[in-house]
Amino acid sequence: MNPVGNVRHALLMILLSASALAPATRAFAQSAGDQRALDSLGGAKPKQAAPAHPAHRHPAHHAVHQAGAQPAASAASSHMPAGVAMPPPVPTTPPAPPIIKPPIINVPLHPEPPPPPVPVVAGAKGKATASHGGTRITFGDGSADLNAGTMQAVRDFAASLKADPVARAQIDAYGNGSPDDPSTPRRLSLSRGLAVRAVLINSGIPSTRIYVRAIGRPLDNSEPDRVDLARSDLDAPTTTSAAVASTPAASTTPAKVP
């Protein structure tokens, strides 16, 4: 055989070999999963199975969906890709501090000491007049002394207050003096009101139930040297003609101003 014939015979053998290997190549490409080889051979595209754990999701997002099965920190760490830092933990609200109640300290309260006893001045001028709801006590000119009759009238008034713990004593004190000098009648009326108040306190009436008003000269033409005692639950006292006690002697003792 000449050389040209040998070359033709070799080419023919190569072509026959290539056509025989084509089915085997296609089967190998399908078994290997080479999509590009299948496309070149015209084969069908195989379906890809969904991954059991999607890696494209963010670890924190995946941890939120896994919160019902396990804590967020453990879920994020179990699915955290290698080389990725874990997100910082979410701070929780601290519990409220306990309520500390201050201790109760019993401080002894010392009662107000009673005022000194008011003496009975035998020669003091004045009288006591009973009225509905109270008593009127008169004094000598410029004096704040109580005689035996007026002292007993104030004590009887204190006994009526003891019978009714709700009632309070109203003391309206007056004093005589010049219209150009309002200070002297006011000081004199205050001395008379405090004297009657002291008798009530020493008779057992608390000071919180006694209210004293030093008015000074009365605005009308009524008796200026007097003290009107009234109870808060009864009407104001009015002048009556019944004299409870009186003494004719006048007193020249000056007014006692605290």
Coordinates of C-alpha atoms in Angstrom, one line a residue, residues 20-219:
A20 CA -18.1 4.6 19.0
L21 CA -17.1 6.7 22.1
A22 CA -19.9 9.3 21.9
P23 CA -22.5 7.3 24.0
A24 CA -20.0 6.5 26.7
T25 CA -19.0 10.1 27.0
R26 CA -22.6 11.2 27.4
A27 CA -23.2 8.6 30.1
F28 CA -20.1 9.7 32.0
A29 CA -21.2 13.3 31.9
Q30 CA -24.6 12.5 33.4
S31 CA -23.1 10.4 36.2
A32 CA -20.5 13.1 37.1
G33 CA -23.2 15.9 37.2
D34 CA -21.3 18.1 34.8
Q35 CA -24.0 20.5 33.7
R36 CA -21.9 22.0 31.0
A37 CA -21.1 18.6 29.6
L38 CA -24.8 17.7 29.6
D39 CA -25.6 21.0 27.8
S40 CA -23.1 20.3 25.2
L41 CA -24.5 16.8 24.6
G42 CA -28.1 18.0 24.7
G43 CA -29.2 16.1 27.8
A44 CA -31.8 17.2 30.4
K45 CA -30.9 19.3 33.4
P46 CA -31.1 17.5 36.7
K47 CA -33.0 19.1 39.5
Q48 CA -30.9 20.4 42.5
A49 CA -32.1 19.4 46.0
A50 CA -32.6 22.3 48.5
P51 CA -29.9 22.3 51.2
A52 CA -31.0 21.2 54.6
H53 CA -29.5 24.3 56.3
P54 CA -29.4 27.4 54.0
A55 CA -26.0 29.0 54.3
H56 CA -27.0 32.3 52.7
R57 CA -29.1 33.4 55.6
H58 CA -27.6 35.7 58.3
P59 CA -26.7 33.8 61.5
A60 CA -28.7 36.2 63.6
H61 CA -31.8 35.8 61.4
H62 CA -31.5 32.1 61.6
A63 CA -31.1 32.3 65.4
V64 CA -34.5 34.2 65.6
H65 CA -36.3 31.3 63.8
Q66 CA -34.6 28.8 66.1
A67 CA -35.4 30.7 69.3
G68 CA -38.3 28.3 70.2
A69 CA -36.1 25.3 70.1
Q70 CA -32.9 26.6 71.7
P71 CA -31.5 29.9 73.1
A72 CA -30.5 32.5 70.6
A73 CA -26.8 32.4 71.5
S74 CA -26.5 28.6 71.0
A75 CA -28.6 28.7 67.8
A76 CA -26.4 31.4 66.3
S77 CA -23.2 29.6 67.3
S78 CA -24.3 26.3 65.9
H79 CA -25.0 27.7 62.5
M80 CA -22.3 30.4 62.5
P81 CA -19.9 29.9 59.5
A82 CA -16.2 29.6 60.3
G83 CA -14.4 32.9 60.5
V84 CA -17.5 35.0 61.3
A85 CA -17.7 36.8 64.7
M86 CA -20.8 36.2 66.8
P87 CA -23.1 39.2 67.3
P88 CA -23.0 40.8 70.7
P89 CA -25.7 39.6 73.2
V90 CA -28.8 41.7 73.6
P91 CA -28.8 43.3 77.1
T92 CA -31.7 42.4 79.3
T93 CA -33.5 44.8 81.7
P94 CA -32.1 44.5 85.2
P95 CA -34.5 43.7 88.0
A96 CA -36.0 46.5 90.1
P97 CA -34.1 47.2 93.4
P98 CA -35.9 46.1 96.5
I99 CA -38.0 48.7 98.4
I100 CA -36.3 49.6 101.6
K101 CA -38.7 51.0 104.2
P102 CA -37.2 53.3 106.8
P103 CA -37.5 52.1 110.4
I104 CA -40.2 53.5 112.5
I105 CA -38.7 55.4 115.4
N106 CA -41.0 56.3 118.3
V107 CA -40.0 59.7 119.6
P108 CA -41.5 60.5 122.9
L109 CA -43.6 63.6 122.8
H110 CA -43.5 65.7 125.9
P111 CA -46.8 67.4 126.7
E112 CA -46.9 71.1 127.1
P113 CA -46.4 72.0 130.8
P114 CA -49.5 73.6 132.3
P115 CA -49.3 77.3 133.1
P116 CA -48.8 78.3 136.7
P117 CA -52.0 78.3 138.8
V118 CA -53.9 81.5 138.9
P119 CA -54.2 82.8 142.5
V120 CA -57.6 83.9 143.9
V121 CA -57.5 87.5 144.9
A122 CA -60.1 88.1 147.6
G123 CA -60.4 91.8 147.1
A124 CA -60.6 91.7 143.3
K125 CA -63.6 93.4 141.7
G126 CA -65.7 91.4 139.3
K127 CA -68.6 89.1 138.8
A128 CA -69.7 86.2 136.7
T129 CA -73.0 86.3 134.7
A130 CA -74.4 83.1 133.3
S131 CA -75.9 83.1 129.8
H132 CA -77.1 80.5 127.3
G133 CA -74.0 79.0 125.8
G134 CA -71.4 80.6 128.0
T135 CA -70.4 82.9 130.9
R136 CA -69.3 86.5 131.1
I137 CA -66.5 87.4 133.6
T138 CA -66.0 91.1 134.5
F139 CA -62.9 92.6 136.0
G140 CA -61.9 95.7 137.8
D141 CA -60.5 98.7 136.0
G142 CA -57.1 97.9 134.7
S143 CA -57.0 94.5 136.5
A144 CA -56.8 90.8 135.4
D145 CA -57.3 89.3 138.8
L146 CA -60.1 86.7 139.6
N147 CA -61.9 86.6 142.9
A148 CA -63.5 83.5 144.4
G149 CA -66.8 83.9 142.6
T150 CA -65.3 84.5 139.1
M151 CA -62.8 81.7 139.6
Q152 CA -65.5 79.2 140.4
A153 CA -67.5 80.3 137.4
V154 CA -64.5 79.6 135.1
R155 CA -64.1 76.1 136.8
D156 CA -67.8 75.4 136.2
F157 CA -67.4 76.3 132.6
A158 CA -64.5 73.8 132.4
A159 CA -66.7 71.1 133.9
S160 CA -69.2 71.6 131.1
L161 CA -66.4 71.2 128.5
K162 CA -65.3 67.9 130.1
A163 CA -68.9 66.5 129.7
D164 CA -68.6 67.1 125.9
P165 CA -65.1 66.2 124.5
V166 CA -66.1 67.6 121.1
A167 CA -66.9 71.2 122.3
R168 CA -64.2 73.9 122.4
A169 CA -63.8 77.0 124.4
Q170 CA -63.9 80.4 122.8
I171 CA -62.5 83.2 124.9
D172 CA -63.1 86.8 123.8
A173 CA -61.2 89.2 126.0
Y174 CA -61.6 93.0 126.2
G175 CA -59.9 95.9 127.9
N176 CA -60.6 99.5 128.5
G177 CA -58.3 102.4 127.6
S178 CA -58.0 105.5 125.6
P179 CA -59.0 105.5 121.9
D180 CA -55.7 107.1 121.1
D181 CA -53.8 104.2 122.7
P182 CA -54.9 100.9 121.2
S183 CA -51.9 99.1 122.6
T184 CA -52.9 99.3 126.3
P185 CA -56.4 97.8 125.9
R186 CA -55.0 95.1 123.8
R187 CA -52.3 94.1 126.3
L188 CA -54.9 94.3 129.2
S189 CA -57.3 92.1 127.3
L190 CA -54.6 89.6 126.5
S191 CA -53.7 89.3 130.2
R192 CA -57.4 88.6 131.1
G193 CA -57.7 86.0 128.4
L194 CA -54.6 84.2 129.4
A195 CA -55.7 84.2 133.1
V196 CA -59.0 82.5 132.2
R197 CA -57.2 80.1 129.8
A198 CA -54.8 79.0 132.6
V199 CA -57.7 78.2 134.9
L200 CA -59.3 76.0 132.2
I201 CA -56.0 74.1 131.5
N202 CA -55.4 73.5 135.2
S203 CA -59.0 72.2 135.4
G204 CA -58.2 69.5 132.9
I205 CA -59.1 71.1 129.5
P206 CA -56.4 70.6 126.8
S207 CA -54.9 73.7 125.4
T208 CA -55.9 72.5 121.9
R209 CA -59.5 73.0 122.8
I210 CA -59.1 76.6 123.9
Y211 CA -59.0 79.6 121.6
V212 CA -58.2 83.0 122.9
R213 CA -58.8 86.3 121.1
A214 CA -57.4 89.6 122.7
I215 CA -59.8 92.1 121.1
G216 CA -59.0 95.2 123.1
R217 CA -61.6 98.0 123.3
P218 CA -65.0 96.8 122.2
L219 CA -66.4 98.5 119.1

